mmCIF file of C-alpha atoms and ligand atoms in Angstrom:
data_model
loop_
_atom_site.group_PDB
_atom_site.id
_atom_site.type_symbol
_atom_site.label_atom_id
_atom_site.label_comp_id
_atom_site.label_asym_id
_atom_site.label_seq_id
_atom_site.Cartn_x
_atom_site.Cartn_y
_atom_site.Cartn_z
ATOM 1 C CA MET A 1 197.568 187.397 205.356
ATOM 2 C CA ARG A 2 198.900 190.008 207.805
ATOM 3 C CA ILE A 3 202.423 191.014 207.023
ATOM 4 C CA LEU A 4 204.323 193.114 209.621
ATOM 5 C CA ILE A 5 207.390 194.847 208.251
ATOM 6 C CA ALA A 6 210.338 196.073 210.366
ATOM 7 C CA ASN A 7 213.942 196.871 209.707
ATOM 8 C CA ASP A 8 217.122 198.190 211.392
ATOM 9 C CA ASP A 9 217.840 201.080 209.026
ATOM 10 C CA GLY A 10 214.898 203.146 210.285
ATOM 11 C CA VAL A 11 211.325 203.697 209.117
ATOM 12 C CA TYR A 12 212.367 206.176 206.403
ATOM 13 C CA SER A 13 214.889 203.879 204.719
ATOM 14 C CA PRO A 14 214.213 203.292 200.918
ATOM 15 C CA GLY A 15 214.683 199.557 201.603
ATOM 16 C CA ILE A 16 211.663 199.253 203.817
ATOM 17 C CA ALA A 17 209.534 201.229 201.345
ATOM 18 C CA ALA A 18 210.595 198.868 198.538
ATOM 19 C CA LEU A 19 209.763 195.774 200.669
ATOM 20 C CA ALA A 20 206.399 197.196 201.734
ATOM 21 C CA GLU A 21 205.517 197.918 198.111
ATOM 22 C CA VAL A 22 206.323 194.343 196.946
ATOM 23 C CA ALA A 23 204.752 192.711 200.021
ATOM 24 C CA SER A 24 201.516 194.580 199.531
ATOM 25 C CA ALA A 25 200.686 192.182 196.676
ATOM 26 C CA TYR A 26 200.550 189.215 199.126
ATOM 27 C CA GLY A 27 198.526 190.545 201.984
ATOM 28 C CA GLU A 28 197.714 193.334 204.414
ATOM 29 C CA VAL A 29 200.929 195.288 205.167
ATOM 30 C CA ARG A 30 201.873 197.333 208.195
ATOM 31 C CA VAL A 31 205.240 198.933 208.852
ATOM 32 C CA VAL A 32 206.615 199.320 212.360
ATOM 33 C CA ALA A 33 210.246 200.375 212.463
ATOM 34 C CA PRO A 34 212.810 202.349 214.470
ATOM 35 C CA ASP A 35 212.625 206.152 214.151
ATOM 36 C CA VAL A 36 216.413 206.246 213.604
ATOM 37 C CA GLU A 37 218.974 203.835 212.153
ATOM 38 C CA MET A 38 219.703 200.917 214.513
ATOM 39 C CA SER A 39 222.097 198.923 212.313
ATOM 40 C CA SER A 40 224.247 196.357 214.240
ATOM 41 C CA ALA A 41 221.910 196.689 217.256
ATOM 42 C CA SER A 42 221.497 192.882 217.062
ATOM 43 C CA HIS A 43 218.774 191.618 219.376
ATOM 44 C CA ALA A 44 218.847 194.365 221.969
ATOM 45 C CA ILE A 45 215.585 195.235 223.676
ATOM 46 C CA THR A 46 214.821 198.493 225.452
ATOM 47 C CA ALA A 47 214.184 197.651 229.097
ATOM 48 C CA SER A 48 215.189 200.785 230.975
ATOM 49 C CA ARG A 49 212.924 203.513 229.433
ATOM 50 C CA PRO A 50 209.390 203.584 227.953
ATOM 51 C CA LEU A 51 208.846 203.133 224.223
ATOM 52 C CA SER A 52 206.608 205.294 221.976
ATOM 53 C CA TYR A 53 204.545 204.076 219.050
ATOM 54 C CA LYS A 54 203.635 206.886 216.633
ATOM 55 C CA ARG A 55 201.828 206.943 213.394
ATOM 56 C CA THR A 56 203.926 208.187 210.465
ATOM 57 C CA ARG A 57 203.594 208.697 206.739
ATOM 58 C CA LEU A 58 205.038 206.156 204.312
ATOM 59 C CA GLY A 59 203.444 206.251 200.887
ATOM 60 C CA GLY A 60 200.161 204.502 201.011
ATOM 61 C CA VAL A 61 201.228 202.041 203.729
ATOM 62 C CA GLU A 62 200.085 202.168 207.344
ATOM 63 C CA ALA A 63 203.298 202.837 209.311
ATOM 64 C CA TYR A 64 204.483 203.520 212.830
ATOM 65 C CA ARG A 65 207.801 204.674 214.204
ATOM 66 C CA VAL A 66 209.208 203.469 217.533
ATOM 67 C CA ASN A 67 212.048 204.994 219.542
ATOM 68 C CA GLY A 68 213.571 201.567 220.082
ATOM 69 C CA THR A 69 215.383 198.631 218.594
ATOM 70 C CA PRO A 70 214.292 196.325 215.714
ATOM 71 C CA ALA A 71 213.291 193.676 218.287
ATOM 72 C CA ASP A 72 211.195 196.335 220.174
ATOM 73 C CA CYS A 73 209.490 197.231 216.929
ATOM 74 C CA VAL A 74 208.371 193.656 216.225
ATOM 75 C CA ALA A 75 207.132 193.245 219.811
ATOM 76 C CA LEU A 76 205.122 196.509 219.668
ATOM 77 C CA GLY A 77 203.870 195.740 216.179
ATOM 78 C CA ALA A 78 202.555 192.343 217.195
ATOM 79 C CA TYR A 79 201.019 193.875 220.368
ATOM 80 C CA HIS A 80 199.103 196.496 218.326
ATOM 81 C CA TRP A 81 198.025 194.231 215.466
ATOM 82 C CA ASP A 82 196.170 190.938 216.134
ATOM 83 C CA SER A 83 196.930 187.789 214.284
ATOM 84 C CA VAL A 84 200.124 188.857 212.470
ATOM 85 C CA ASP A 85 201.034 185.933 210.151
ATOM 86 C CA ILE A 86 204.603 186.836 209.340
ATOM 87 C CA VAL A 87 207.258 189.469 209.939
ATOM 88 C CA LEU A 88 209.521 190.662 207.092
ATOM 89 C CA SER A 89 212.663 192.647 207.929
ATOM 90 C CA GLY A 90 214.549 194.837 205.460
ATOM 91 C CA ILE A 91 215.379 195.309 202.839
ATOM 92 C CA ASN A 92 218.605 196.078 204.599
ATOM 93 C CA LEU A 93 221.040 198.485 202.998
ATOM 94 C CA GLY A 94 223.954 196.057 203.200
ATOM 95 C CA SER A 95 224.456 192.297 203.314
ATOM 96 C CA ASN A 96 223.843 190.184 206.365
ATOM 97 C CA LEU A 97 225.977 187.085 205.715
ATOM 98 C CA GLY A 98 227.917 184.561 207.813
ATOM 99 C CA ASN A 99 229.133 185.841 211.146
ATOM 100 C CA ALA A 100 227.410 189.195 210.503
ATOM 101 C CA LEU A 101 224.231 187.464 211.726
ATOM 102 C CA TRP A 102 225.529 187.828 215.329
ATOM 103 C CA HIS A 103 225.431 191.673 215.001
ATOM 104 C CA SER A 104 222.519 192.084 212.545
ATOM 105 C CA GLY A 105 219.513 194.104 213.666
ATOM 106 C CA THR A 106 217.752 193.144 210.421
ATOM 107 C CA LEU A 107 217.929 189.448 211.356
ATOM 108 C CA ALA A 108 217.039 190.306 214.985
ATOM 109 C CA ALA A 109 213.665 191.640 213.911
ATOM 110 C CA ALA A 110 212.910 188.342 212.095
ATOM 111 C CA LYS A 111 214.255 186.410 215.081
ATOM 112 C CA GLN A 112 212.021 188.352 217.422
ATOM 113 C CA ALA A 113 209.080 187.150 215.335
ATOM 114 C CA ALA A 114 210.215 183.589 215.744
ATOM 115 C CA LEU A 115 210.628 184.104 219.530
ATOM 116 C CA LEU A 116 206.968 185.304 219.607
ATOM 117 C CA GLY A 117 205.827 182.125 217.766
ATOM 118 C CA LEU A 118 205.510 183.992 214.440
ATOM 119 C CA ARG A 119 207.469 183.468 211.332
ATOM 120 C CA GLY A 120 210.283 185.789 210.341
ATOM 121 C CA ILE A 121 212.110 186.478 207.048
ATOM 122 C CA ALA A 122 215.081 188.926 206.925
ATOM 123 C CA LEU A 123 216.096 190.445 203.547
ATOM 124 C CA SER A 124 219.333 192.248 202.750
ATOM 125 C CA ALA A 125 221.013 193.663 199.695
ATOM 126 C CA PRO A 126 224.541 194.950 199.062
ATOM 127 C CA VAL A 127 223.522 198.507 198.149
ATOM 128 C CA GLY A 128 225.161 201.774 199.014
ATOM 129 C CA ASP A 129 223.978 205.266 199.908
ATOM 130 C CA ASP A 130 221.968 205.721 196.713
ATOM 131 C CA PRO A 131 220.283 202.313 196.424
ATOM 132 C CA ARG A 132 218.238 201.402 193.316
ATOM 133 C CA PHE A 133 215.798 198.843 194.563
ATOM 134 C CA ASP A 134 213.865 198.523 191.335
ATOM 135 C CA GLN A 135 216.241 195.820 190.113
ATOM 136 C CA PHE A 136 215.612 193.760 193.268
ATOM 137 C CA LYS A 137 211.828 194.052 193.326
ATOM 138 C CA PRO A 138 211.016 191.191 190.928
ATOM 139 C CA TRP A 139 213.400 188.981 192.931
ATOM 140 C CA VAL A 140 211.886 190.042 196.242
ATOM 141 C CA ALA A 141 208.558 189.025 194.734
ATOM 142 C CA ARG A 142 209.944 185.632 193.662
ATOM 143 C CA VAL A 143 211.387 185.046 197.154
ATOM 144 C CA LEU A 144 208.141 185.934 198.867
ATOM 145 C CA GLU A 145 206.114 183.728 196.418
ATOM 146 C CA LEU A 146 208.386 180.845 197.400
ATOM 147 C CA LEU A 147 208.754 181.385 201.111
ATOM 148 C CA LEU A 148 205.323 182.687 202.262
ATOM 149 C CA PRO A 149 203.537 179.407 201.737
ATOM 150 C CA LEU A 150 206.301 177.335 203.355
ATOM 151 C CA ASP A 151 204.878 177.281 206.885
ATOM 152 C CA ALA A 152 207.622 174.916 208.120
ATOM 153 C CA LEU A 153 210.249 177.707 207.687
ATOM 154 C CA GLN A 154 210.097 179.672 210.896
ATOM 155 C CA LEU A 155 213.159 181.854 210.288
ATOM 156 C CA VAL A 156 214.962 182.552 207.032
ATOM 157 C CA ASN A 157 217.749 184.868 206.180
ATOM 158 C CA VAL A 158 217.697 186.148 202.534
ATOM 159 C CA ASN A 159 220.513 187.997 200.841
ATOM 160 C CA PHE A 160 220.623 189.404 197.291
ATOM 161 C CA PRO A 161 223.798 189.425 195.166
ATOM 162 C CA GLU A 162 225.477 192.578 193.925
ATOM 163 C CA ALA A 163 224.352 192.283 190.274
ATOM 164 C CA ALA A 164 221.073 190.969 188.797
ATOM 165 C CA PRO A 165 220.595 187.544 190.353
ATOM 166 C CA ILE A 166 220.955 184.387 188.201
ATOM 167 C CA GLY A 167 218.811 182.224 190.430
ATOM 168 C CA LEU A 168 217.849 181.175 193.977
ATOM 169 C CA ARG A 169 219.836 178.919 196.374
ATOM 170 C CA TRP A 170 219.148 177.278 199.688
ATOM 171 C CA THR A 171 222.326 177.818 201.729
ATOM 172 C CA ARG A 172 223.909 177.385 205.162
ATOM 173 C CA GLN A 173 225.397 180.123 207.286
ATOM 174 C CA SER A 174 229.066 180.621 206.591
ATOM 175 C CA VAL A 175 231.023 180.189 209.808
ATOM 176 C CA ARG A 176 234.490 181.092 208.554
ATOM 177 C CA HIS A 177 236.427 183.254 210.905
ATOM 178 C CA TYR A 178 236.835 186.984 210.486
ATOM 179 C CA ASP A 179 239.169 189.420 211.938
ATOM 180 C CA GLY A 180 238.114 192.410 214.010
ATOM 181 C CA LYS A 181 239.659 195.601 212.802
ATOM 182 C CA VAL A 182 239.866 198.661 215.064
ATOM 183 C CA VAL A 183 240.628 201.948 213.362
ATOM 184 C CA PRO A 184 241.760 204.784 215.637
ATOM 185 C CA GLY A 185 241.109 208.416 214.698
ATOM 186 C CA LYS A 186 240.679 211.911 216.233
ATOM 187 C CA ASP A 187 237.524 213.977 216.470
ATOM 188 C CA PRO A 188 237.565 217.697 215.502
ATOM 189 C CA MET A 189 238.452 218.546 219.128
ATOM 190 C CA GLY A 190 241.526 216.256 218.977
ATOM 191 C CA ARG A 191 239.972 213.598 221.202
ATOM 192 C CA GLU A 192 240.861 209.994 220.400
ATOM 193 C CA HIS A 193 238.077 207.727 219.095
ATOM 194 C CA PHE A 194 237.756 204.359 217.407
ATOM 195 C CA TRP A 195 235.779 202.568 214.711
ATOM 196 C CA PHE A 196 235.278 198.832 214.942
ATOM 197 C CA THR A 197 234.623 196.772 211.830
ATOM 198 C CA VAL A 198 235.125 193.137 210.718
ATOM 199 C CA ILE A 199 236.942 191.738 207.698
ATOM 200 C CA PRO A 200 236.517 188.178 206.454
ATOM 201 C CA ILE A 201 239.928 186.410 206.449
ATOM 202 C CA GLU A 202 239.083 183.062 204.867
ATOM 203 C CA ALA A 203 237.656 182.062 201.528
ATOM 204 C CA THR A 204 233.937 181.129 201.387
ATOM 205 C CA GLU A 205 232.689 177.555 201.588
ATOM 206 C CA GLU A 206 230.609 176.179 198.723
ATOM 207 C CA GLY A 207 226.947 176.036 199.621
ATOM 208 C CA SER A 208 227.238 178.843 202.136
ATOM 209 C CA ASP A 209 225.357 182.139 202.141
ATOM 210 C CA ARG A 210 228.541 184.052 201.264
ATOM 211 C CA TRP A 211 229.380 181.598 198.402
ATOM 212 C CA ALA A 212 225.878 181.946 196.892
ATOM 213 C CA VAL A 213 225.883 185.784 196.653
ATOM 214 C CA GLU A 214 229.456 185.800 195.407
ATOM 215 C CA HIS A 215 228.283 183.472 192.612
ATOM 216 C CA GLY A 216 225.267 185.695 191.682
ATOM 217 C CA TYR A 217 222.505 183.786 193.490
ATOM 218 C CA VAL A 218 219.900 184.966 195.927
ATOM 219 C CA SER A 219 220.894 183.191 199.188
ATOM 220 C CA MET A 220 218.144 181.772 201.434
ATOM 221 C CA THR A 221 219.307 180.282 204.754
ATOM 222 C CA PRO A 222 216.837 178.588 206.993
ATOM 223 C CA LEU A 223 217.863 179.300 210.626
ATOM 224 C CA ARG A 224 216.770 178.056 214.000
ATOM 225 C CA LEU A 225 216.740 179.628 217.489
ATOM 226 C CA ASP A 226 218.503 176.698 219.285
ATOM 227 C CA LEU A 227 222.259 177.492 219.508
ATOM 228 C CA THR A 228 223.074 174.217 221.330
ATOM 229 C CA ASP A 229 226.146 172.445 219.940
ATOM 230 C CA GLU A 230 224.473 168.979 219.532
ATOM 231 C CA ALA A 231 227.683 167.150 218.578
ATOM 232 C CA VAL A 232 229.590 168.466 221.673
ATOM 233 C CA LEU A 233 226.637 167.833 223.933
ATOM 234 C CA ALA A 234 226.359 164.259 222.802
ATOM 235 C CA GLY A 235 230.042 163.622 223.601
ATOM 236 C CA LEU A 236 229.767 164.990 227.122
ATOM 237 C CA PRO A 237 229.201 162.806 230.202
ATOM 238 C CA ARG A 238 225.639 163.003 231.542
ATOM 239 C CA GLU A 239 226.947 164.008 235.016
ATOM 240 C CA PRO A 240 229.607 166.737 234.822
ATOM 241 C CA SER A 241 232.510 165.983 237.149
ATOM 242 C CA GLY A 242 235.440 168.021 238.488
HETATM 243 MN MN1 MN B 301 220.959 198.079 208.610
#
């Protein structure tokens, strides 16, 4: 099995090294990832300048760095390596739950795989600047052992809980609203600047991705590319009028 690994934290993130190490037990592994951090880049692609694809050192794993987005990396990775079976993205330094999926570069890499007709799995963990991935590795292995053989799952979003997990859960994406928070500040030259972040404002729904990790489970959400609102579409007249 050929396993292509990408992320949005950059090729030198400890998360991608941990994922490559675990994944190596299940197939041939190659890392293709952005040369710098691209978190929250979502599914952007680089269309206005050329991309480079350069060999880099990453332990014993074959790895390449790209001056582009997570989606670019998956496209270039699949172009340079025939018959990729699956794309793994992560392990992201930070959760990707609920509405964060709209911004997530980690998920976008897995989504790009699905767009190319491959399978994609995104993995994220709520870790800080000094992450200890050793505690997650046995659970990453369990997740891969479960998901890799399930060919019907084209796109899956996996999130680990804060503490040692108590089990695995299939979940749905939380769609509770959040509030956008804009924080103003000044740079050292006195110029005004802003930070934009989001804060959840509603409690989690049972069975959702946010609920699962809050309760200590590894959350696994099967996703699809079709964003169509089926219920609304079914209620609309065949011929739009007005
Ligand atoms: Mn990230």
